[in-house]
């Protein structure tokens, strides 16, 4: 309680409050524009925080982070183009709802569950961070390998109608992720002697290409056949509050809880991040649902899964960052850099030596979440009105941002070619009805599996047994087997049904 | 018909990808002396950092940029071009116009990249300006719960159980080289494993998954302060003023020195007048007390400037040393 007061003293001033408002608003804008992401917002503002006070700097960065992760839902729901990698799964059910004319409801659900996800993970962060950090350090190479194997089994849940096509997509993801220098011995793979290819394909342009550029290409193609481009009608007038009932809210309680827990868990384990959290959680929620066949046609369960988990991953990612000094993804790596430059090194003494900073972060997350709720609630009508812009103006604009955003990842033209290549690939996938989300899972998890397999073998000097005998690893490998067995059983049943 | 179109687009995109990669700027003829005399002429001076925002290289570049601005009288812009362990940014600067407005801020890894064949050039492809900071703070630490109190304890334990003690490093990286040197020097055999980057290795040492870790002091500082890690030695000529209680390896009878120079370099053919101007400005920064406070607070390092000639000599020497140890590094 005393610590809370110290934190409150640090941030309850007009400057910090303005900083939160500014950060969250700007974060939402960065999140909402496909091509620009939370990562980019932080990269842009990190150097600016160097000259601020430590508290003001960290308040701004955390606000950008919260806004940026949530903002992605807006474009995901309204245009089927995810604003950030964290909102890929939000498109699956969000856009069908928009097509049914229930766009504001979908937005309302997304906003409320972003808020709930943030608050859930903040509570966990405040009360359990040091404890969870102790558990997290016991995850070594063997354990991460097992987690990766388990995560890959989720491909089945994301495959849609055809398991085979889902697996093709997933394994292509794994294969494309191998391009570049391997992460252990710097051996060059598929670089064709090009130095640009050596760093491989960056995840951000790959995702933007697969989900944004391809969508633009498809719409452009359809417009040739449709006599007149229809603008989607969105009725805002009849909408009260967030557009959904208390009954619907209570129906989602278990979905939200499970999504939140998965999001936090994925956030805590370094190297996975919100980009996987939303896709993976969507798969899990769909699997446990009583009506999985309705997923993808516009059920709010899908939005709840995606949006709760991606915001929950924020609090999760801050657990190892604050208590161990380990950044889990690019965003937390930048937060770490921001703190280091201020002379604050997150680690075991963080909770005793820098109580003000720690509690400033906690309070920023809570206040930021509330700010996000209000800004997006009042913005809801504005966002929906964006759809009135004809697509032939809107989509080229988005295309431009995608290209600029890709260039901004590391200031290289190569990433622009990457976004176009994967845009073309996403288009081909769409034509062949191959789902894109297993690809992402493969692209992110594949390298994680490889590096931890190889690290583990270095530790054990070539012995495979520790992968099976390390208790945590064994649990995840068994879970992976169960997951595969369940997916196989389901698939066989479906085949019998249709046969 | 439509399928053919798709294939065509894909092929075109792939083709454009390669032409994009092959495109390389021709080094422009040296700027006229008149322009060089006026430099920077209020035009923005761009420093490329070949890594992401938030790391040590980025920090050192930005700290320099902050203090260089008022001295040079122009804005100093830090741009991060990451990829291929620093090679992507290096190539971009190497192929930039040699007009003095683009420079690269990199460190010894540029040389190591050539030795491990990640890139085919090193500092000889640039006009080196000066070393902004020399990091002499490489330390060897163990978990405080381990029985090792001195470097000798650790070496004796390694000798007693060859191939059993885990030494963490990234293969082909600088700390890998230090580890191999330690093995050669002491006649021991560690199990050299990859346990990720600096912060991941802290967690691994804390959890007892690795037995020893070599990294700059600043990275392990939180755990040293908390009493979780015990520092056995610093690999420098003399003890550091920032952590004087840590003995050097040399004092303990093991002549092992490790360091990393963060230096600024320009594209080949840059006017020497510009290089002199920048080097002099950097020297001025390195003597500023507020600069020393900044770097001590963030990374526990002390200012150490080297002029153009010394930096060149240092890099040539380091390159020779790495080349000679090539077999050891590529083992």
Coordinates of C-alpha atoms in Angstrom, one line a residue, chain A residues 43 46-47 50 137-140 181 183-184 186 188 192 194-199 221 324-327 330 334 336-337 340-343 345-346 348-349 410-412 414 417 420-421 424 427-428 431 455 458-459 461, chain B residues 2 6 13-14 16-18 20-21 52-54 58-59 62 79-85 87-88 91-92 117-118 163 166 171 191-196 199-200 203 206-207 209-210 222-223 225-226 228 297-299:
Chain A
X43 CA 11.0 3.1 -31.4
X46 CA 12.3 6.1 -27.2
X47 CA 15.0 8.6 -28.0
X50 CA 16.1 10.1 -23.0
X137 CA 13.7 -18.7 -14.9
X138 CA 13.3 -22.5 -14.6
X139 CA 12.4 -22.5 -18.3
X140 CA 15.6 -23.4 -20.1
X181 CA 21.8 -16.5 -40.8
X183 CA 20.7 -18.1 -34.8
X184 CA 23.5 -20.2 -33.4
X186 CA 25.6 -17.8 -38.2
X188 CA 23.7 -18.7 -44.1
X192 CA 21.7 -16.7 -52.5
X194 CA 22.8 -11.6 -50.9
X195 CA 23.9 -9.7 -47.9
X196 CA 20.4 -8.2 -47.6
X197 CA 18.9 -11.7 -47.2
X198 CA 21.3 -12.5 -44.4
X199 CA 19.1 -11.1 -41.7
X221 CA -9.6 -7.7 -57.9
X324 CA 14.5 -10.2 -14.1
X325 CA 15.5 -7.6 -16.6
X326 CA 14.7 -10.0 -19.5
X327 CA 12.8 -8.5 -22.4
X330 CA 10.9 -6.0 -29.4
X334 CA 12.9 -1.0 -26.1
X336 CA 14.5 -2.0 -21.2
X337 CA 16.7 0.3 -23.2
X340 CA 18.8 1.5 -18.8
X341 CA 19.5 4.9 -20.2
X342 CA 17.9 6.5 -17.2
X343 CA 20.3 4.5 -15.1
X345 CA 18.4 -1.6 -14.4
X346 CA 15.4 -3.8 -14.0
X348 CA 16.1 -8.5 -8.7
X349 CA 16.4 -5.2 -6.9
X410 CA 15.0 -1.2 -39.8
X411 CA 15.2 1.6 -42.4
X412 CA 16.0 -0.7 -45.2
X414 CA 14.7 -4.9 -48.3
X417 CA 10.3 -6.0 -51.0
X420 CA 5.3 -7.1 -51.4
X421 CA 6.5 -10.7 -51.7
X424 CA 1.6 -11.8 -53.3
X427 CA -3.0 -13.5 -52.3
X428 CA -2.1 -16.9 -53.6
X431 CA -7.0 -18.1 -53.9
X455 CA 20.8 -25.1 -27.4
X458 CA 24.7 -28.2 -26.5
X459 CA 23.8 -28.3 -22.8
X461 CA 26.2 -32.6 -25.2
Chain B
X2 CA -5.6 -15.6 -63.8
X6 CA -0.4 -14.5 -60.3
X13 CA 8.3 -9.4 -57.3
X14 CA 11.1 -11.9 -56.7
X16 CA 12.6 -6.9 -58.1
X17 CA 13.8 -8.2 -54.8
X18 CA 17.1 -9.2 -56.2
X20 CA 16.9 -4.2 -55.0
X21 CA 19.6 -6.1 -53.3
X52 CA 18.0 -1.8 -32.9
X53 CA 17.1 1.1 -30.6
X54 CA 17.7 0.4 -26.9
X58 CA 22.6 2.6 -29.7
X59 CA 23.0 4.1 -26.2
X62 CA 23.0 8.6 -28.9
X79 CA 19.3 6.1 -37.4
X80 CA 19.0 2.4 -36.6
X81 CA 19.6 0.0 -39.5
X82 CA 19.8 -3.4 -38.0
X83 CA 20.3 -6.8 -39.6
X84 CA 22.9 -9.5 -40.1
X85 CA 24.7 -8.8 -36.8
X87 CA 26.5 -6.0 -41.4
X88 CA 23.4 -4.5 -43.0
X91 CA 27.0 -1.9 -45.9
X92 CA 24.6 1.0 -46.1
X117 CA 32.6 -14.8 -42.7
X118 CA 29.3 -13.1 -42.0
X163 CA 33.8 -30.7 -20.5
X166 CA 28.9 -24.7 -18.8
X171 CA 29.0 -19.0 -31.1
X191 CA 31.2 -27.0 -22.3
X192 CA 30.6 -23.9 -24.3
X193 CA 26.9 -23.5 -24.8
X194 CA 24.6 -20.9 -26.4
X195 CA 22.2 -19.5 -23.8
X196 CA 21.0 -16.4 -25.7
X199 CA 19.9 -10.7 -20.2
X200 CA 19.0 -14.3 -21.0
X203 CA 18.5 -15.7 -16.0
X206 CA 20.6 -17.3 -11.7
X207 CA 18.8 -20.6 -12.3
X209 CA 21.7 -23.7 -15.9
X210 CA 25.1 -22.3 -16.7
X222 CA 21.6 -5.7 -11.0
X223 CA 22.4 -9.3 -10.0
X225 CA 24.2 -5.6 -6.4
X226 CA 21.6 -8.0 -5.2
X228 CA 23.0 -13.2 -6.6
X297 CA 25.2 5.3 -14.6
X298 CA 23.9 3.3 -17.6
X299 CA 26.7 0.8 -18.4

